[in-house]
PDB file of C-alpha atoms in Angstrom:
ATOM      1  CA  UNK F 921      37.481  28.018   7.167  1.00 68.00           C
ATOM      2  CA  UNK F 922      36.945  31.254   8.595  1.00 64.00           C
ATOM      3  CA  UNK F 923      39.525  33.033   6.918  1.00 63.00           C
ATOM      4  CA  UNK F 924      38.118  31.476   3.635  1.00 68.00           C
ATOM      5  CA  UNK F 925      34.640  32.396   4.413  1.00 71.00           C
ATOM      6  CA  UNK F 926      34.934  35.261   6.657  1.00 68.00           C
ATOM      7  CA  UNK F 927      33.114  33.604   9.215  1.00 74.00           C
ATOM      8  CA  UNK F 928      31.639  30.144  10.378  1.00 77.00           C
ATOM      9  CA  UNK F 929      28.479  29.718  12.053  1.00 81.00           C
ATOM     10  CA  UNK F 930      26.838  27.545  14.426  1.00 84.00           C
ATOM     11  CA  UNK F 931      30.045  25.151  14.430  1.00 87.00           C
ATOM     12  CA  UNK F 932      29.496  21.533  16.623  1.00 90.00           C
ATOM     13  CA  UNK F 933      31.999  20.942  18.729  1.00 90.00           C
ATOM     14  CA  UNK F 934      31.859  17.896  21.526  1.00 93.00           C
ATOM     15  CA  UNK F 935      33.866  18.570  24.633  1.00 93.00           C
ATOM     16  CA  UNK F 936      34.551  15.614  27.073  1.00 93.00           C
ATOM     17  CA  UNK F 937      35.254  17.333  30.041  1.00 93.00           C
ATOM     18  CA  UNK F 938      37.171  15.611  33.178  1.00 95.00           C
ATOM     19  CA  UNK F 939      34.870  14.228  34.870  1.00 95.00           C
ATOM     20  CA  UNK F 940      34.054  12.298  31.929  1.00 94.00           C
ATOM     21  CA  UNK F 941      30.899  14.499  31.200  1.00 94.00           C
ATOM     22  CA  UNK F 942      30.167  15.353  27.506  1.00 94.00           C
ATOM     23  CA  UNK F 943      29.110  19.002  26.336  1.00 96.00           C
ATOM     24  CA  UNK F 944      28.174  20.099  23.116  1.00 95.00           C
ATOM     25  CA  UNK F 945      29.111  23.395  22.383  1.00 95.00           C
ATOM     26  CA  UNK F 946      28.326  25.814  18.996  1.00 93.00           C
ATOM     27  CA  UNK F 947      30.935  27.886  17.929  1.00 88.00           C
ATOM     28  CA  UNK F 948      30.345  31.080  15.646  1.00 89.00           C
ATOM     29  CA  UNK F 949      33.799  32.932  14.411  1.00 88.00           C
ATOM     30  CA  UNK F 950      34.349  35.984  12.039  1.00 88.00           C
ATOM     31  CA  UNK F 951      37.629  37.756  11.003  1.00 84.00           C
ATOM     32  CA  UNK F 952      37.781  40.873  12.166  1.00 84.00           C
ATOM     33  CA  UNK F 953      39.251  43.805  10.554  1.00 85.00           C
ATOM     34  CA  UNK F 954      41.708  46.938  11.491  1.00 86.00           C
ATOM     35  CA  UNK F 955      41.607  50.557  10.673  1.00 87.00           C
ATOM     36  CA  UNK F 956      43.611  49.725   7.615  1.00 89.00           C
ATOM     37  CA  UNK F 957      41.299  46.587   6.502  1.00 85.00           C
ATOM     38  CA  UNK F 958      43.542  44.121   7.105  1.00 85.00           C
ATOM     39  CA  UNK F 959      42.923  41.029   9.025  1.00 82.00           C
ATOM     40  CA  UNK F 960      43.454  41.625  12.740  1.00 81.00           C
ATOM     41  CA  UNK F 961      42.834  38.257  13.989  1.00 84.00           C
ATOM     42  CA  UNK F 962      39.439  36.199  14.632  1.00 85.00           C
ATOM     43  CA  UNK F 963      36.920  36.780  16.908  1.00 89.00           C
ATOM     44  CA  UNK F 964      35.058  33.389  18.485  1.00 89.00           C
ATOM     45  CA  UNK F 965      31.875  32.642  20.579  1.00 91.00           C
ATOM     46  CA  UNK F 966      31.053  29.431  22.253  1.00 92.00           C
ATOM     47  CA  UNK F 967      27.707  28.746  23.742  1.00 94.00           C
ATOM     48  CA  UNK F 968      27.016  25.597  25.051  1.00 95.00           C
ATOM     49  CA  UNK F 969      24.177  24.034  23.468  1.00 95.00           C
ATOM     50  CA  UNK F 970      23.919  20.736  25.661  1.00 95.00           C
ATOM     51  CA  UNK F 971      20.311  20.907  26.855  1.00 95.00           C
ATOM     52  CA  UNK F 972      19.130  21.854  23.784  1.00 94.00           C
ATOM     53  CA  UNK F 973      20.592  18.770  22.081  1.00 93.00           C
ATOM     54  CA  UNK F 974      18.997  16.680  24.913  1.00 94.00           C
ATOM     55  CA  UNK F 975      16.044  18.280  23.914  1.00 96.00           C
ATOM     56  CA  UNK F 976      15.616  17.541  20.451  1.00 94.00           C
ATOM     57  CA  UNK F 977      17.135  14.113  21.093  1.00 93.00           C
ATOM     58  CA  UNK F 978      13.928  13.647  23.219  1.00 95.00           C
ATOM     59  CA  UNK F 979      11.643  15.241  20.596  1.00 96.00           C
ATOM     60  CA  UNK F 980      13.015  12.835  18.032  1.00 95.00           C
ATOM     61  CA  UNK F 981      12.033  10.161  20.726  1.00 94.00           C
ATOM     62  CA  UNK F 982       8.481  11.185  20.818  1.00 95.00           C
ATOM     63  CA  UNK F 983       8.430  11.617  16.858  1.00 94.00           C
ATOM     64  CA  UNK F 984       9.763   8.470  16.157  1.00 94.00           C
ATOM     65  CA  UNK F 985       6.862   7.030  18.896  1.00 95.00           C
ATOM     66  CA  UNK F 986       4.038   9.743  17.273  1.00 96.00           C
ATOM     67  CA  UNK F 987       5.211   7.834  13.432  1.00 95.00           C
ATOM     68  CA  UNK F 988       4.816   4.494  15.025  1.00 95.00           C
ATOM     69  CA  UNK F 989       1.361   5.455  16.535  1.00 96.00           C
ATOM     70  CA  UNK F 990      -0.031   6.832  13.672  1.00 96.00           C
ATOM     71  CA  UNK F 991       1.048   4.255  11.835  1.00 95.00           C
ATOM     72  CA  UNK F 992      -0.537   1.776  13.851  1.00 96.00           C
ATOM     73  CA  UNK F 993      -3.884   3.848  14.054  1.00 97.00           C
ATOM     74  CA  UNK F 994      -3.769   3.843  10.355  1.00 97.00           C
ATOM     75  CA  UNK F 995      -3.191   0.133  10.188  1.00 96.00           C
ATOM     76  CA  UNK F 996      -6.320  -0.403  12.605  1.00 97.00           C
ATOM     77  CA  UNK F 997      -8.807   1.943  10.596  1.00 97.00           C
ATOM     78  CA  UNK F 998      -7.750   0.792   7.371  1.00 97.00           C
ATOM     79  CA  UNK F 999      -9.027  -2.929   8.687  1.00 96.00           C
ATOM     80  CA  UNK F1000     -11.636  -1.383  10.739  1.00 97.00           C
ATOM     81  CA  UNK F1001     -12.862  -0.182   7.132  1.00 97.00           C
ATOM     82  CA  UNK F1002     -12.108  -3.608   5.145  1.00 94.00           C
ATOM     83  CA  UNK F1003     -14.364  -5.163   8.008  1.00 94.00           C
ATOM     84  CA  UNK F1004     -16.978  -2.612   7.246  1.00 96.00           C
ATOM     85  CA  UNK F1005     -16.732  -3.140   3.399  1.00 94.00           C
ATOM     86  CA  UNK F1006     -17.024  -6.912   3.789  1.00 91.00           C
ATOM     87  CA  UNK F1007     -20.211  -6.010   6.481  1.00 93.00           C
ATOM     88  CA  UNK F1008     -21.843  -4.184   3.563  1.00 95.00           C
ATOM     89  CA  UNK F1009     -21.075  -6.611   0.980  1.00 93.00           C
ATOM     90  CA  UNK F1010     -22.980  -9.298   2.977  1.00 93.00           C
ATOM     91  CA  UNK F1011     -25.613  -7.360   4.159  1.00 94.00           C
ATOM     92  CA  UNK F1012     -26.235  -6.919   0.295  1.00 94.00           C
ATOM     93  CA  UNK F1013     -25.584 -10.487  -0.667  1.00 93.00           C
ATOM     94  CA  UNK F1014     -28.462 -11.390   2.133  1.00 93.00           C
ATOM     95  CA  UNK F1015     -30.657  -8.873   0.681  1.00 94.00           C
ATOM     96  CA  UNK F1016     -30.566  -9.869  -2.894  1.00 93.00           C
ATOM     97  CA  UNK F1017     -30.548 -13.473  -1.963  1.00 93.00           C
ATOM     98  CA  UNK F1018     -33.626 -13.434   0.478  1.00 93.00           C
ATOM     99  CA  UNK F1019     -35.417 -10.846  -2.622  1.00 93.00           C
ATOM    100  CA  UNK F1020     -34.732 -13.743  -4.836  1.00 93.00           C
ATOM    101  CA  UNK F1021     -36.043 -16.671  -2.626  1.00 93.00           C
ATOM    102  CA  UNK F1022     -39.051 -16.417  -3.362  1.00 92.00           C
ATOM    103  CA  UNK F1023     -38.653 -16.954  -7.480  1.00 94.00           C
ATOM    104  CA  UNK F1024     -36.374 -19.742  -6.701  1.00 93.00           C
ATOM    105  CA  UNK F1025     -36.157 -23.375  -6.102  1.00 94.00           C
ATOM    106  CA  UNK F1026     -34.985 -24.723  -2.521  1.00 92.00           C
ATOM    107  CA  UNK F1027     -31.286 -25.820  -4.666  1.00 91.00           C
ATOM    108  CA  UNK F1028     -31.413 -22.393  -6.578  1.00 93.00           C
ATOM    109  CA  UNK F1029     -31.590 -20.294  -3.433  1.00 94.00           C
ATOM    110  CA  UNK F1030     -28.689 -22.581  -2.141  1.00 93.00           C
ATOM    111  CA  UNK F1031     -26.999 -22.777  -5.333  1.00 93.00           C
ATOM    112  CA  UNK F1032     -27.228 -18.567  -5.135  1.00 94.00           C
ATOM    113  CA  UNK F1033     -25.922 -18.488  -1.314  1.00 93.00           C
ATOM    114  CA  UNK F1034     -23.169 -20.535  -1.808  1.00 94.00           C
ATOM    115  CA  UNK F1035     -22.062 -18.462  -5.142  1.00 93.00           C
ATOM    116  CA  UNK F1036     -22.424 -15.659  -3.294  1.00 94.00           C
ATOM    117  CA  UNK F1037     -20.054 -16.857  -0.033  1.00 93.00           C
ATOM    118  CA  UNK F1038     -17.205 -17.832  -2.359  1.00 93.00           C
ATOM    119  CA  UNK F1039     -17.612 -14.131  -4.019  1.00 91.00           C
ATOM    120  CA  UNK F1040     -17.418 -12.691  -0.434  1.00 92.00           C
ATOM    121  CA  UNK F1041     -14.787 -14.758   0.791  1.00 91.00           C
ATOM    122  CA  UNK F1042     -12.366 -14.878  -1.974  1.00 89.00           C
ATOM    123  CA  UNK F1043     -12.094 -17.780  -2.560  1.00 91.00           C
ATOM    124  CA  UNK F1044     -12.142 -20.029  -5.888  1.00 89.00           C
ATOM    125  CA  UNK F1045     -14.033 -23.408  -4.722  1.00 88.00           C
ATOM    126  CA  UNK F1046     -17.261 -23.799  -2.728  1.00 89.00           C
ATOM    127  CA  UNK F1047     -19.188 -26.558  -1.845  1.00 86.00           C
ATOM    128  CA  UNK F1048     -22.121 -27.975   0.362  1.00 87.00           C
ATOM    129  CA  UNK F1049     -21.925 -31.353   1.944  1.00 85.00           C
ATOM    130  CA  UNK F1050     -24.581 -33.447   4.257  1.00 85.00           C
ATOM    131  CA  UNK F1051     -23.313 -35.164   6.966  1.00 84.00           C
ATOM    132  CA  UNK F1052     -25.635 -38.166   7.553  1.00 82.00           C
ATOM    133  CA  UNK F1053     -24.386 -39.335  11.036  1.00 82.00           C
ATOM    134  CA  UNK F1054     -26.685 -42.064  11.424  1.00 85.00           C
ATOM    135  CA  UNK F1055     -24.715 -43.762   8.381  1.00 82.00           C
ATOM    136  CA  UNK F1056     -21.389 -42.273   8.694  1.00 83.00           C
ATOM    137  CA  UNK F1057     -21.921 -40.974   5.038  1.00 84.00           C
ATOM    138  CA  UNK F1058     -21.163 -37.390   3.758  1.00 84.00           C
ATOM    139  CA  UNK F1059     -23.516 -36.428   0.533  1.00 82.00           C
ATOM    140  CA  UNK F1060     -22.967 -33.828  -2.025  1.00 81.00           C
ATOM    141  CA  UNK F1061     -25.034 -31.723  -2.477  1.00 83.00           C
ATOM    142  CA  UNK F1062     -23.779 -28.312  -4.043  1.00 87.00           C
ATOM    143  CA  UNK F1063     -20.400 -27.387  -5.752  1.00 86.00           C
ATOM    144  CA  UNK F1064     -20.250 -23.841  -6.302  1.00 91.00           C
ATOM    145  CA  UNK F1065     -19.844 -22.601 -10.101  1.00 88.00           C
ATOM    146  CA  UNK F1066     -16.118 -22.189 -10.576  1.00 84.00           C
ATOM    147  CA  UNK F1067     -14.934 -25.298  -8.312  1.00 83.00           C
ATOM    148  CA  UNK F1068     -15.105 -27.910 -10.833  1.00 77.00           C
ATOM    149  CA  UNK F1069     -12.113 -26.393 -13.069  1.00 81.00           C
ATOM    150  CA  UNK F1070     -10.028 -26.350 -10.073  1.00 78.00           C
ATOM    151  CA  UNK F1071     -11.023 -29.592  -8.732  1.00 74.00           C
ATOM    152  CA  UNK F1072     -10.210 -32.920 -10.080  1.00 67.00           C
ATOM    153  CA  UNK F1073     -12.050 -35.617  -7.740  1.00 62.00           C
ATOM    154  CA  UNK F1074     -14.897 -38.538  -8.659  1.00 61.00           C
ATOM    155  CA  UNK F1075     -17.715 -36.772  -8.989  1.00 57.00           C
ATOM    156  CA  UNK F1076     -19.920 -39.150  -6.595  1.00 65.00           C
ATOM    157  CA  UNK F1077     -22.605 -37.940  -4.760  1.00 69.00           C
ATOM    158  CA  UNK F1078     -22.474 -40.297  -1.505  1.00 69.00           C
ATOM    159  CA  UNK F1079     -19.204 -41.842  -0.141  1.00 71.00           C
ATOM    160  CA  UNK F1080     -18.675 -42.995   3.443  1.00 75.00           C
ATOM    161  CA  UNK F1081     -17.196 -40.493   5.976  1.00 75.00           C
ATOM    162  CA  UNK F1082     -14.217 -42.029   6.613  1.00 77.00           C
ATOM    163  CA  UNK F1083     -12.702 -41.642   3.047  1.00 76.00           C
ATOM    164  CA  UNK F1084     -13.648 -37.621   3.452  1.00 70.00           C
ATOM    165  CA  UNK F1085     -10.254 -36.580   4.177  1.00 67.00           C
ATOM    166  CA  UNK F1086      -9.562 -33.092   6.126  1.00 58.00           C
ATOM    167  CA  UNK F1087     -11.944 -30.404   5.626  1.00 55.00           C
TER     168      UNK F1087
END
């Protein structure tokens, strides 16, 4: 390669020496030329470049860690801010729901809250149920608009607790 190029530069080399210990060297040759320019023979440096390999093996150590971290950071903010987000979007909801109150009926203002929770929440069904203890009977009382095209159940408003099912 050297007599191709004229020289090589910065070549690895790994040396196991003796003792079983590994070196990593860099070698850097050129031709060199006589008083006639013609190719007297090559001329070749070796430095050994084992601590500075160490090095940067470490500094891809702490990169690799300094990605991870970041990443992670990142990770936490992002839900830090999604908590945030959903903060402000109730805070809102309560707002417009207690400015409304007062034009609305007692089922109205719960009709609204209830809309308003399955917005917030995600989610595509929402109901209110009583629990009447004292009878061990569970009453409907509010579905929330968009549950009855996903539900398919009697559409009773009483029925005894222990035909509920898991909530």
């Amino acid at each position: 390669e050297t007599f191709a190029n004229g020289r090589v530069i910065d070549y690895p080399l790994a040396v196991c020496q003796p003792d079983g210990q590994v070196r990593h060297l860099s070698f850097n040759t050129a031709v060199f030329y006589d008083s006639q320019d013609s190719e007297g023979g090559l001329v070749a440096t070796a430095r050994d470049v084992t601590a500075s390999k160490a090095i940067e093996a470490e500094l891809e150590v702490y990169r690799d860690s300094l990605e991870q971290r970041v990443a992670a950071r990142t990770a936490e903010l992002a839900a830090a801010n999604q908590r945030l987000l959903m903060n402000e979007a109730s805070l809102k909801a309560m707002v417009e729901l207690s400015q409304a109150a007062a034009d609305l009926t007692e089922r109205e203002v719960l009709q609204l809250g209830l809309d308003q929770a399955v917005q917030l929440t995600g989610s595509q069904v929402g109901y209110l149920h009583f629990l009447d203890e004292a009878h061990r009977n569970v009453q409907l009382l509010l579905w929330s608009r968009g549950t009855l095209p996903h539900c398919h159940v009697a559409h009773e408003d009483h029925y005894p607790l222990d035909q509920a099912g898991l909530w």
